[in-house]
CSV table of C-alpha atoms in Angstrom, one decimal:
chain,number,residue,atom,x,y,z
A,1,MET,CA,-42.2,29.2,-6.7
A,2,ARG,CA,-42.8,26.0,-4.7
A,3,ILE,CA,-39.3,24.7,-5.6
A,4,LYS,CA,-37.7,28.0,-4.6
A,5,ARG,CA,-39.3,27.9,-1.2
A,6,ASN,CA,-38.1,24.3,-0.7
A,7,ILE,CA,-34.6,25.4,-1.5
A,8,LEU,CA,-34.8,28.1,1.1
A,9,PHE,CA,-36.1,25.6,3.7
A,10,ILE,CA,-33.0,23.4,3.0
A,11,ALA,CA,-30.4,26.2,2.4
A,12,ILE,CA,-31.1,28.3,5.5
A,13,PRO,CA,-30.8,25.5,8.1
A,14,ALA,CA,-27.8,24.1,6.2
A,15,LEU,CA,-26.1,27.5,6.3
A,16,LEU,CA,-26.9,27.9,10.0
A,17,VAL,CA,-25.5,24.4,10.7
A,18,PHE,CA,-22.3,25.3,8.9
A,19,ALA,CA,-22.1,28.6,10.8
A,20,VAL,CA,-22.5,26.9,14.1
A,21,ILE,CA,-20.0,24.1,13.3
A,22,GLY,CA,-17.5,26.7,12.0
A,23,PHE,CA,-18.0,28.8,15.2
A,24,LEU,CA,-17.4,25.8,17.5
A,25,LEU,CA,-14.3,24.7,15.6
A,26,GLN,CA,-12.8,28.2,15.6
A,27,SER,CA,-13.7,29.0,19.2
A,28,GLY,CA,-11.9,25.8,20.2
A,29,ASN,CA,-8.8,27.0,18.3
A,30,ALA,CA,-8.7,30.4,19.9
A,31,VAL,CA,-5.2,29.9,21.3
A,32,GLU,CA,-3.5,33.0,22.7
A,33,THR,CA,-0.9,34.1,20.1
A,34,PRO,CA,2.5,33.3,21.5
A,35,GLY,CA,4.9,36.3,21.8
A,36,ALA,CA,8.5,35.5,21.1
A,37,PRO,CA,9.2,32.0,19.7
A,38,PRO,CA,10.5,29.7,22.5
A,39,PRO,CA,14.3,29.4,22.5
A,40,PRO,CA,15.5,26.4,20.5
A,41,VAL,CA,15.9,23.4,22.8
A,42,ALA,CA,19.3,21.8,22.8
A,43,VAL,CA,18.7,19.0,20.5
A,44,ASP,CA,20.5,16.1,19.2
A,45,SER,CA,20.6,16.0,15.4
A,46,THR,CA,23.3,13.4,14.9
A,47,LYS,CA,21.2,10.3,14.9
A,48,CYS,CA,18.3,9.1,12.8
A,49,ILE,CA,14.9,9.7,14.2
A,50,ALA,CA,13.6,6.3,13.2
A,51,GLN,CA,14.4,3.2,11.2
A,52,THR,CA,15.3,3.6,7.6
A,53,GLU,CA,12.6,1.2,6.5
A,54,TYR,CA,10.0,3.2,8.4
A,55,MET,CA,11.2,6.5,7.1
A,56,ARG,CA,11.2,5.4,3.5
A,57,SER,CA,7.4,4.8,3.6
A,58,ASN,CA,6.3,7.2,6.3
A,59,HIS,CA,8.5,10.3,6.1
A,60,MET,CA,5.6,12.3,4.7
A,61,LYS,CA,3.5,11.4,7.7
A,62,VAL,CA,6.3,12.4,10.2
A,63,LEU,CA,6.8,15.7,8.4
A,64,ASN,CA,3.1,16.4,8.3
A,65,GLU,CA,2.8,15.8,12.0
A,66,TRP,CA,5.8,18.0,12.7
A,67,ARG,CA,4.3,20.8,10.6
A,68,HIS,CA,1.0,20.6,12.4
A,69,SER,CA,2.4,20.4,15.9
A,70,SER,CA,5.1,23.0,15.5
A,71,VAL,CA,3.2,25.6,13.5
A,72,ARG,CA,-0.2,25.2,15.2
A,73,GLU,CA,0.7,24.0,18.7
A,74,GLY,CA,4.1,25.6,19.0
A,75,ASN,CA,5.6,22.3,20.1
A,76,ARG,CA,9.0,22.3,18.3
A,77,VAL,CA,10.6,19.3,20.1
A,78,TYR,CA,10.2,15.8,18.9
A,79,THR,CA,10.9,12.9,21.2
A,80,ALA,CA,11.8,9.8,19.3
A,81,HIS,CA,11.0,6.2,20.5
A,82,ASN,CA,14.4,5.8,22.0
A,83,GLY,CA,14.1,9.0,24.0
A,84,SER,CA,16.4,11.2,22.0
A,85,ARG,CA,15.0,14.7,21.3
A,86,PHE,CA,15.1,16.5,18.0
A,87,GLN,CA,14.3,20.0,16.8
A,88,LYS,CA,11.2,19.7,14.5
A,89,SER,CA,12.8,21.3,11.5
A,90,LEU,CA,13.7,20.4,7.9
A,91,ASN,CA,17.2,21.4,8.9
A,92,THR,CA,17.3,18.6,11.4
A,93,CYS,CA,16.8,16.1,8.5
A,94,LEU,CA,19.0,17.9,6.0
A,95,GLY,CA,21.7,18.5,8.5
A,96,CYS,CA,22.8,14.9,8.3
A,97,HIS,CA,21.3,14.1,4.9
A,98,SER,CA,23.3,16.9,3.4
A,99,ASN,CA,23.4,15.5,-0.1
A,100,LYS,CA,21.6,18.1,-2.2
A,101,LEU,CA,19.8,15.4,-4.1
A,102,PHE,CA,18.7,13.6,-1.0
A,103,CYS,CA,15.0,14.4,-1.6
A,104,PHE,CA,15.1,14.8,-5.3
A,105,ASN,CA,16.6,11.5,-6.3
A,106,CYS,CA,13.6,9.4,-5.3
A,107,HIS,CA,11.0,12.1,-5.8
A,108,MET,CA,12.0,12.7,-9.4
A,109,TYR,CA,12.1,9.0,-10.0
A,110,ALA,CA,8.6,8.3,-8.6
A,111,ASN,CA,7.3,11.7,-10.0
A,112,VAL,CA,6.0,12.7,-6.6
A,113,LYS,CA,5.9,16.5,-6.2
A,114,PRO,CA,4.9,17.7,-2.8
A,115,LYS,CA,4.7,21.4,-2.3
A,116,CYS,CA,7.5,21.7,0.4
A,117,TRP,CA,9.6,24.1,-1.6
A,118,ASN,CA,6.7,26.5,-2.1
A,119,CYS,CA,7.6,27.9,1.3
A,120,HIS,CA,10.8,26.3,2.4
A,121,LEU,CA,14.1,26.9,0.8
A,122,SER,CA,15.0,23.8,-1.3
A,123,PRO,CA,18.4,22.3,-0.8
A,124,MET,CA,19.0,22.9,-4.5
A,125,GLU,CA,18.7,26.7,-3.9
A,126,THR,CA,21.1,26.9,-1.0
A,127,PRO,CA,24.7,27.5,-1.8
B,1,MET,CA,-29.4,-12.2,-1.1
B,2,LYS,CA,-27.3,-15.1,-2.4
B,3,LYS,CA,-26.6,-13.3,-5.7
B,4,ILE,CA,-25.1,-10.4,-3.7
B,5,LEU,CA,-23.2,-12.5,-1.1
B,6,MET,CA,-21.6,-14.8,-3.6
B,7,PRO,CA,-19.7,-12.0,-5.4
B,8,VAL,CA,-18.7,-10.5,-2.0
B,9,VAL,CA,-17.3,-13.8,-0.9
B,10,MET,CA,-15.5,-14.3,-4.2
B,11,VAL,CA,-13.8,-10.9,-4.1
B,12,ALA,CA,-12.8,-11.5,-0.4
B,13,VAL,CA,-11.3,-14.9,-1.3
B,14,LEU,CA,-9.5,-13.4,-4.3
B,15,ALA,CA,-8.0,-10.7,-2.0
B,16,ILE,CA,-6.9,-13.2,0.6
B,17,ILE,CA,-5.1,-15.5,-2.0
B,18,PRO,CA,-2.2,-13.0,-2.7
B,19,TYR,CA,-2.1,-12.0,1.0
B,20,VAL,CA,-1.5,-15.6,2.1
B,21,GLY,CA,0.7,-16.3,-1.0
B,22,VAL,CA,3.1,-13.5,-0.4
B,23,GLU,CA,3.0,-13.1,3.4
B,24,PHE,CA,3.3,-16.8,4.3
B,25,LEU,CA,4.4,-18.8,1.2
B,26,LYS,CA,6.8,-16.1,-0.2
B,27,LEU,CA,5.4,-16.4,-3.7
B,28,ASP,CA,6.4,-12.8,-4.7
B,29,TYR,CA,7.6,-14.0,-8.0
B,30,LEU,CA,4.3,-15.7,-8.9
B,31,PHE,CA,2.2,-12.8,-7.9
B,32,GLY,CA,4.6,-10.1,-9.0
B,33,VAL,CA,5.7,-11.4,-12.3
B,34,VAL,CA,4.0,-14.6,-13.6
B,35,ILE,CA,0.4,-13.7,-12.9
B,36,PRO,CA,0.5,-10.0,-14.1
B,37,TYR,CA,2.2,-11.1,-17.4
B,38,THR,CA,-0.3,-13.9,-17.9
B,39,ALA,CA,-3.3,-11.7,-17.1
B,40,THR,CA,-2.1,-8.9,-19.5
B,41,ALA,CA,-1.6,-11.4,-22.3
B,42,LEU,CA,-5.0,-13.0,-21.8
B,43,PHE,CA,-6.6,-9.5,-21.6
B,44,ILE,CA,-5.1,-8.3,-24.9
B,45,ALA,CA,-5.8,-11.6,-26.7
B,46,GLY,CA,-9.3,-11.9,-25.3
B,47,PHE,CA,-10.2,-8.3,-26.0
B,48,LEU,CA,-8.9,-8.4,-29.6
B,49,TYR,CA,-10.7,-11.7,-30.1
B,50,ARG,CA,-14.0,-10.3,-28.9
B,51,ILE,CA,-13.7,-7.1,-30.9
B,52,ALA,CA,-12.6,-9.0,-34.1
B,53,ASP,CA,-15.5,-11.4,-33.6
B,54,TRP,CA,-17.9,-8.5,-33.5
B,55,LEU,CA,-16.3,-6.6,-36.4
B,56,ILE,CA,-16.6,-9.4,-38.9
B,57,ARG,CA,-20.3,-9.8,-38.2
B,58,PRO,CA,-22.2,-8.1,-41.1
B,59,VAL,CA,-24.6,-5.3,-40.1
B,60,PRO,CA,-26.7,-5.1,-43.3
B,61,PHE,CA,-29.3,-2.7,-42.3
B,62,ARG,CA,-29.4,0.7,-40.6
B,63,ILE,CA,-31.1,0.6,-37.2
B,64,PRO,CA,-32.7,4.0,-36.9
B,65,THR,CA,-33.6,5.0,-33.4
B,66,THR,CA,-36.3,7.4,-32.9
B,67,ALA,CA,-34.3,10.0,-31.1
B,68,GLY,CA,-34.2,12.6,-33.9
B,69,GLN,CA,-35.7,13.5,-37.2
B,70,GLU,CA,-34.0,11.8,-40.1
B,71,LYS,CA,-32.8,13.8,-43.1
B,72,SER,CA,-35.4,13.8,-45.8
B,73,LEU,CA,-37.1,16.7,-47.6
B,74,ASP,CA,-35.4,20.1,-47.4
B,75,TRP,CA,-38.2,21.8,-45.5
B,76,ILE,CA,-38.3,19.2,-42.7
B,77,LYS,CA,-35.9,20.3,-40.0
B,78,ARG,CA,-33.6,17.4,-39.2
B,79,ASN,CA,-31.6,16.6,-36.1
B,80,ARG,CA,-28.0,16.4,-37.2
B,81,PHE,CA,-26.6,14.5,-34.2
B,82,GLU,CA,-29.5,12.4,-33.0
B,83,SER,CA,-30.1,11.1,-36.5
B,84,PRO,CA,-26.8,11.5,-38.4
B,85,TYR,CA,-26.6,11.4,-42.2
B,86,HIS,CA,-22.9,12.1,-42.7
B,87,ALA,CA,-20.1,9.9,-41.3
B,88,TRP,CA,-18.7,12.7,-39.1
B,89,GLU,CA,-22.1,13.2,-37.5
B,90,ALA,CA,-22.2,9.5,-36.7
B,91,VAL,CA,-18.8,9.8,-35.2
B,92,ALA,CA,-20.0,12.7,-33.1
B,93,ARG,CA,-23.0,10.6,-31.9
B,94,VAL,CA,-20.7,7.8,-30.9
B,95,LEU,CA,-18.4,10.2,-29.1
B,96,SER,CA,-21.3,11.8,-27.2
B,97,GLU,CA,-22.2,8.4,-26.1
B,98,VAL,CA,-18.7,7.4,-25.1
B,99,LEU,CA,-17.6,10.6,-23.4
B,100,LEU,CA,-20.9,12.0,-22.1
B,101,PHE,CA,-23.3,9.0,-21.9
B,102,ARG,CA,-25.9,10.7,-24.0
B,103,SER,CA,-28.3,7.7,-23.8
B,104,LEU,CA,-28.3,7.6,-20.0
B,105,PHE,CA,-29.1,11.3,-20.0
B,106,ARG,CA,-32.5,10.3,-21.4
B,107,ASN,CA,-33.1,8.0,-18.5
B,108,THR,CA,-36.6,8.2,-17.0
B,109,ARG,CA,-38.1,6.8,-13.9
B,110,ALA,CA,-41.6,5.4,-13.5
B,111,GLU,CA,-43.3,5.9,-10.2
B,112,LEU,CA,-46.7,4.6,-9.0
B,113,HIS,CA,-48.3,7.3,-6.9
B,114,LYS,CA,-50.7,6.9,-4.1
B,115,ASP,CA,-53.8,7.7,-6.2
B,116,ALA,CA,-52.7,4.8,-8.5
B,117,SER,CA,-51.5,7.1,-11.2
B,118,LEU,CA,-48.3,6.2,-13.0
B,119,ALA,CA,-45.9,9.1,-13.4
B,120,TYR,CA,-42.7,9.3,-15.4
B,121,ALA,CA,-40.0,11.8,-14.6
B,122,SER,CA,-36.5,12.5,-15.8
B,123,ASP,CA,-33.9,10.7,-13.6
B,124,LYS,CA,-30.4,11.9,-14.0
B,125,TRP,CA,-28.8,10.2,-11.0
B,126,LEU,CA,-27.7,7.1,-12.9
B,127,TRP,CA,-26.2,9.3,-15.6
B,128,LEU,CA,-24.3,11.5,-13.0
B,129,GLY,CA,-23.1,8.5,-11.0
B,130,GLY,CA,-22.0,6.6,-14.1
B,131,LEU,CA,-20.2,9.7,-15.5
B,132,ALA,CA,-18.4,10.3,-12.2
B,133,PHE,CA,-17.4,6.7,-11.9
B,134,HIS,CA,-16.1,6.2,-15.4
B,135,TRP,CA,-14.3,9.5,-15.6
B,136,SER,CA,-12.6,9.2,-12.3
B,137,LEU,CA,-11.5,5.6,-13.2
B,138,LEU,CA,-10.0,7.0,-16.4
B,139,VAL,CA,-8.2,9.7,-14.5
B,140,ILE,CA,-6.9,7.2,-12.0
B,141,VAL,CA,-5.6,4.9,-14.7
B,142,LEU,CA,-3.9,7.7,-16.5
B,143,ARG,CA,-2.4,8.9,-13.3
B,144,HIS,CA,-0.8,5.5,-12.9
B,145,THR,CA,1.4,6.1,-15.9
B,146,ARG,CA,3.8,7.7,-13.5
B,147,PHE,CA,4.7,4.1,-12.3
B,148,PHE,CA,5.1,2.8,-15.8
B,149,PHE,CA,7.4,5.3,-17.5
B,150,VAL,CA,10.7,6.8,-16.5
B,151,MET,CA,9.8,10.1,-18.2
B,152,VAL,CA,6.2,10.7,-17.1
B,153,PRO,CA,4.1,12.0,-20.0
B,154,GLY,CA,2.9,15.7,-19.7
B,155,PHE,CA,-0.8,14.9,-19.5
B,156,ALA,CA,-0.2,12.7,-16.4
B,157,ASP,CA,1.7,15.5,-14.7
B,158,PHE,CA,-1.2,17.8,-15.4
B,159,LEU,CA,-3.8,15.3,-14.2
B,160,ASP,CA,-1.8,14.7,-11.1
B,161,HIS,CA,-1.6,18.4,-10.4
B,162,ALA,CA,-5.3,19.0,-11.1
B,163,ASP,CA,-6.4,15.9,-9.2
B,164,SER,CA,-4.6,17.0,-6.0
B,165,PHE,CA,-5.8,20.5,-6.5
B,166,PHE,CA,-7.1,20.8,-2.9
B,167,ASP,CA,-3.7,20.1,-1.5
B,168,VAL,CA,-4.9,18.7,1.8
B,169,THR,CA,-3.3,15.8,3.6
B,170,LEU,CA,0.1,14.4,2.8
B,171,PRO,CA,0.5,12.6,0.4
B,172,ALA,CA,-1.9,15.0,-1.4
B,173,PHE,CA,-5.5,13.9,-1.5
B,174,TYR,CA,-6.8,13.0,-4.9
B,175,ILE,CA,-10.3,14.2,-5.8
B,176,SER,CA,-10.7,11.2,-8.2
B,177,ASP,CA,-10.1,8.7,-5.4
B,178,ALA,CA,-13.1,10.1,-3.4
B,179,LEU,CA,-15.2,10.4,-6.6
B,180,ALA,CA,-14.5,6.8,-7.6
B,181,LEU,CA,-15.3,5.4,-4.2
B,182,GLY,CA,-18.4,7.6,-3.7
B,183,ALA,CA,-19.7,6.8,-7.2
B,184,ILE,CA,-19.2,3.0,-6.9
B,185,THR,CA,-20.9,3.1,-3.6
B,186,PHE,CA,-23.9,4.9,-5.1
B,187,LEU,CA,-24.0,2.6,-8.1
B,188,THR,CA,-23.9,-0.5,-5.9
B,189,ALA,CA,-26.4,0.9,-3.4
B,190,ARG,CA,-28.8,1.7,-6.2
B,191,ARG,CA,-28.9,-2.0,-7.1
B,192,PHE,CA,-29.7,-2.9,-3.5
B,193,PHE,CA,-32.4,-0.3,-2.7
B,194,ASP,CA,-34.3,0.2,-6.0
B,195,ALA,CA,-36.6,-2.8,-6.2
B,196,LYS,CA,-36.8,-2.8,-10.0
B,197,VAL,CA,-33.1,-2.7,-10.4
B,198,ARG,CA,-32.5,-5.3,-7.6
B,199,MET,CA,-34.8,-7.7,-9.6
B,200,ILE,CA,-32.8,-7.5,-12.8
B,201,SER,CA,-29.3,-7.4,-11.1
B,202,LEU,CA,-27.3,-10.6,-11.5
B,203,PRO,CA,-24.1,-11.8,-9.8
B,204,THR,CA,-22.3,-10.7,-13.0
B,205,ASP,CA,-23.4,-7.2,-12.2
B,206,TYR,CA,-22.2,-7.2,-8.6
B,207,PHE,CA,-18.9,-9.0,-9.1
B,208,PRO,CA,-17.2,-6.4,-11.2
B,209,LEU,CA,-18.5,-3.7,-8.9
B,210,PHE,CA,-17.1,-5.4,-5.8
B,211,LEU,CA,-13.9,-6.2,-7.7
B,212,ILE,CA,-13.3,-2.7,-8.8
B,213,GLY,CA,-14.3,-1.4,-5.4
B,214,GLY,CA,-11.7,-3.8,-3.9
B,215,ILE,CA,-9.0,-2.5,-6.2
B,216,VAL,CA,-9.8,1.1,-5.5
B,217,LEU,CA,-9.9,0.4,-1.7
B,218,ALA,CA,-6.6,-1.3,-1.8
B,219,GLY,CA,-5.1,1.6,-3.7
B,220,ILE,CA,-6.5,4.2,-1.3
B,221,LEU,CA,-5.3,2.2,1.7
B,222,MET,CA,-1.8,2.0,0.2
B,223,ARG,CA,-1.7,5.8,-0.4
B,224,TYR,CA,-3.2,7.2,2.7
B,225,VAL,CA,-3.2,4.6,5.5
B,226,VAL,CA,-0.8,1.7,5.2
B,227,ARG,CA,2.0,3.5,3.5
B,228,LEU,CA,4.3,1.6,1.2
B,229,ASN,CA,7.8,2.3,0.1
B,230,ILE,CA,7.1,3.4,-3.5
B,231,MET,CA,10.7,2.9,-4.9
B,232,PRO,CA,10.7,-0.9,-5.4
B,233,VAL,CA,7.1,-0.6,-6.8
B,234,LYS,CA,8.3,1.8,-9.5
B,235,ASP,CA,11.5,-0.4,-10.1
B,236,HIS,CA,9.3,-3.4,-10.6
B,237,MET,CA,6.7,-1.7,-12.8
B,238,LEU,CA,9.5,-0.3,-15.0
B,239,GLN,CA,11.1,-3.7,-15.5
B,240,LEU,CA,7.7,-5.3,-16.3
B,241,MET,CA,7.2,-2.6,-18.9
B,242,HIS,CA,10.5,-3.7,-20.4
B,243,PHE,CA,9.6,-7.4,-20.4
B,244,GLY,CA,12.0,-8.2,-17.6
B,245,PHE,CA,11.7,-11.3,-15.5
B,246,ASP,CA,13.7,-10.2,-12.4
B,247,PRO,CA,12.0,-10.9,-9.0
B,248,PRO,CA,10.4,-7.9,-7.4
B,249,GLY,CA,12.1,-6.1,-4.5
B,250,GLN,CA,10.8,-5.8,-0.9
B,251,ILE,CA,7.2,-4.6,-1.4
B,252,GLY,CA,4.4,-4.6,1.1
B,253,THR,CA,1.8,-7.3,0.8
B,254,LEU,CA,-1.1,-4.8,0.1
B,255,PHE,CA,0.6,-4.0,-3.2
B,256,TYR,CA,0.2,-7.7,-4.2
B,257,VAL,CA,-3.5,-7.7,-3.2
B,258,HIS,CA,-3.9,-4.6,-5.5
B,259,LEU,CA,-2.0,-6.2,-8.3
B,260,PHE,CA,-3.7,-9.5,-8.1
B,261,LEU,CA,-7.2,-8.0,-8.1
B,262,ILE,CA,-6.2,-6.0,-11.2
B,263,SER,CA,-4.9,-9.2,-12.8
B,264,VAL,CA,-8.2,-10.9,-12.0
B,265,LEU,CA,-10.0,-7.9,-13.5
B,266,LEU,CA,-7.9,-8.2,-16.7
B,267,VAL,CA,-8.6,-11.9,-17.1
B,268,TYR,CA,-12.3,-11.4,-16.3
B,269,PHE,CA,-12.6,-8.4,-18.7
B,270,PRO,CA,-13.0,-10.2,-22.1
B,271,LEU,CA,-15.4,-12.8,-20.6
B,272,SER,CA,-17.8,-10.3,-19.2
B,273,LYS,CA,-20.1,-7.3,-19.5
B,274,LEU,CA,-17.0,-5.1,-19.0
B,275,MET,CA,-16.4,-5.6,-22.7
B,276,HIS,CA,-18.8,-2.6,-23.2
B,277,MET,CA,-15.6,-0.6,-23.1
B,278,GLY,CA,-14.8,-1.7,-26.6
B,279,ALA,CA,-18.3,-2.7,-27.7
B,280,ILE,CA,-19.7,0.8,-27.2
B,281,PHE,CA,-17.8,1.9,-30.3
B,282,LEU,CA,-19.5,-1.0,-32.3
B,283,SER,CA,-23.1,-0.4,-31.2
B,284,PRO,CA,-25.1,-0.3,-34.5
B,285,THR,CA,-27.7,2.1,-33.2
B,286,ARG,CA,-25.0,4.7,-32.5
B,287,ASN,CA,-22.4,4.3,-35.3
B,288,LEU,CA,-24.6,3.9,-38.4
B,289,CYS,CA,-25.8,6.8,-40.4
B,290,ASN,CA,-29.6,6.9,-40.6
B,291,ASN,CA,-29.8,7.3,-44.4
B,292,SER,CA,-32.2,4.5,-45.3
B,293,ARG,CA,-34.4,7.0,-47.1
B,294,GLU,CA,-31.5,8.2,-49.2
B,295,LYS,CA,-29.8,4.9,-49.9
B,296,ARG,CA,-31.0,1.4,-50.5
B,297,HIS,CA,-29.3,-1.1,-48.2
B,298,VAL,CA,-29.4,-4.6,-49.5
B,299,ASN,CA,-28.8,-7.6,-47.3
B,300,PRO,CA,-25.6,-9.1,-48.7
B,301,TRP,CA,-26.5,-12.7,-48.0
B,302,ASN,CA,-29.9,-12.7,-49.6
B,303,SER,CA,-29.9,-15.3,-52.4
B,304,ASP,CA,-30.4,-13.8,-55.9
B,305,ILE,CA,-34.1,-13.7,-56.7
B,306,ARG,CA,-34.9,-14.0,-60.4
B,307,PHE,CA,-37.3,-11.2,-61.1
B,308,ARG,CA,-39.4,-11.2,-64.3
B,309,THR,CA,-40.3,-7.7,-65.4
B,310,TYR,CA,-43.3,-6.7,-67.4
B,311,SER,CA,-41.3,-5.9,-70.5
B,312,GLU,CA,-39.8,-9.4,-70.5
B,313,TYR,CA,-43.4,-10.8,-70.1
B,314,GLU,CA,-44.6,-8.7,-72.9
B,315,ASP,CA,-41.6,-9.7,-75.1
B,316,GLU,CA,-42.6,-13.3,-74.7
B,317,PHE,CA,-46.3,-13.0,-75.2
B,318,ARG,CA,-46.5,-9.9,-77.5
B,319,GLU,CA,-47.8,-11.7,-80.6
B,320,LYS,CA,-50.4,-13.7,-78.6
B,321,MET,CA,-51.6,-10.5,-76.8
B,322,LYS,CA,-51.9,-8.7,-80.2
B,323,LYS,CA,-54.0,-11.6,-81.5
B,324,ALA,CA,-56.2,-11.5,-78.5
B,325,GLY,CA,-56.6,-7.7,-78.9
B,326,LEU,CA,-54.9,-6.8,-75.6
B,327,PRO,CA,-53.0,-3.5,-75.5
B,328,VAL,CA,-49.2,-3.7,-75.7
B,329,GLU,CA,-46.6,-1.1,-74.8
B,330,LYS,CA,-44.1,-1.9,-77.5
B,331,GLN,CA,-45.4,-2.6,-81.0
C-alpha cells in the first residue's frame, strides 16, 4: 500500500510535467497552416551546392536540414556559401547526378539504408 | 584519487598519440595497418594462451555452491539448474551466467541504518547495468560486421534495423549507442560514489572502463557529430580482412583514434581482467556437475597409498589368532 502511494506521488507530478512541457512545445509550434504552396523560386540547379569532400561525409546532414526547414518551416530555398540559390528538393540533387545508381553504389557498399525511399520515389523506380 | 586519475591520463595520452601521429607526422600506415595487425595477432595469441593455460589445469573435485539442492534421494526435491547433475544442465547453468548474469541477479546490498541495525536487501542495479552494458557492446560489435564483409550477414542487417528502430536523426540513432554510454557511465559512477566499491576498486578496474568509454565516444562522435566519409573506411577494413598491406585512403583522424584505442584494448585484453570473457566458460563453480554424492572423484595426482585390508591382516595372522582364541572370519 505504501509503495503504491509512493508511485502515485512520483507518477502524477511526472505526468503533469510532461503535459506542461508538451503543451509548451506544441503551443510554440502553432504555425498557421499555409494555404497554397509558394511558387517555386527560380533556382539554379546546374552547380554543386558544396565541395565534393564536404558532401561525401555530410550529405545526410544537409538533406536532414532541408527536410526540416522545407517541410516544417516552409522555406524551400537554399542559399549556398557562394550565394547561388537552390530549390530544396531531391530533384535538385538528382537533376545533375542523374546516374540511377548515384545513391545506391555507395549505400549498398557501406550497407547504409536510410528510409528516403519510404516516401520519395527512388531513382530506380523512375523510368 | 590517484587511482582514478592515472587511468584517465593514460587513456587521454593513448587517444592523443594517433591524433598527433596521423595529423602531424602522417603515420597513416603505422596506425592504419601495422598496429591493427600486430594488436590482432597479439590478441588472438594471448587469448588462446590464457585459455589453453587454464584448460590444462586439472580440476579434480566438484565445487558445489549452495545455490540449489543437489540430486540425492528421490523424495528430496532437487534444483535442476542451480545444482546440475547432467551435463546439459551444467551447460544451461553456464549459459544462464553468460547470457543473463545469473549470479549478479543474486546480488545483495548491506546497509547500516540509523538505529544501528544492519539490513540486507536485493540490489539489482549492478545486474541491470552490467547486462545493458555487455549486451549493447555485443550488438555494437556485431553491427560493425558491415564494415568487414562485402556481403553483410543477415543477422547484422536485422540488428541494424532493430537498433535504429526509433528512426530519429540522420544517420539513424542507435539505441545501443545510448545504452552503452549510459551503462558505462553508471558502472563508473558506481565505483566513485559507493564507498565500499570505491575502496576495492583498482586502476585495473578503471582503465578498461575509461578505454572502452573512449572507444564508444570516438565512435559516437564519428557517426553523429564529426562525420567521416565512410567509403575509404570500408575499403580499408575490407583489405585488412583479406590480409592486404595497401596504405589506407584519406580517412579522418578521429577514425585512427578509434582504431588505435581498439588496438590498445586488444593488446591489453589477454593481460587483464577482461579475460573474464573467455574465463566465464571455465569457471568451475558453474560448469561442473554437482554429483559428488553419486560419483567418487579421486584427485589424479594423489600418490598411491598402500591400504591393508582386514582380510589381508587376518590372512597373515590367522593361525596365531586361532591359537590365541580370537574369533576369525574365515576358517
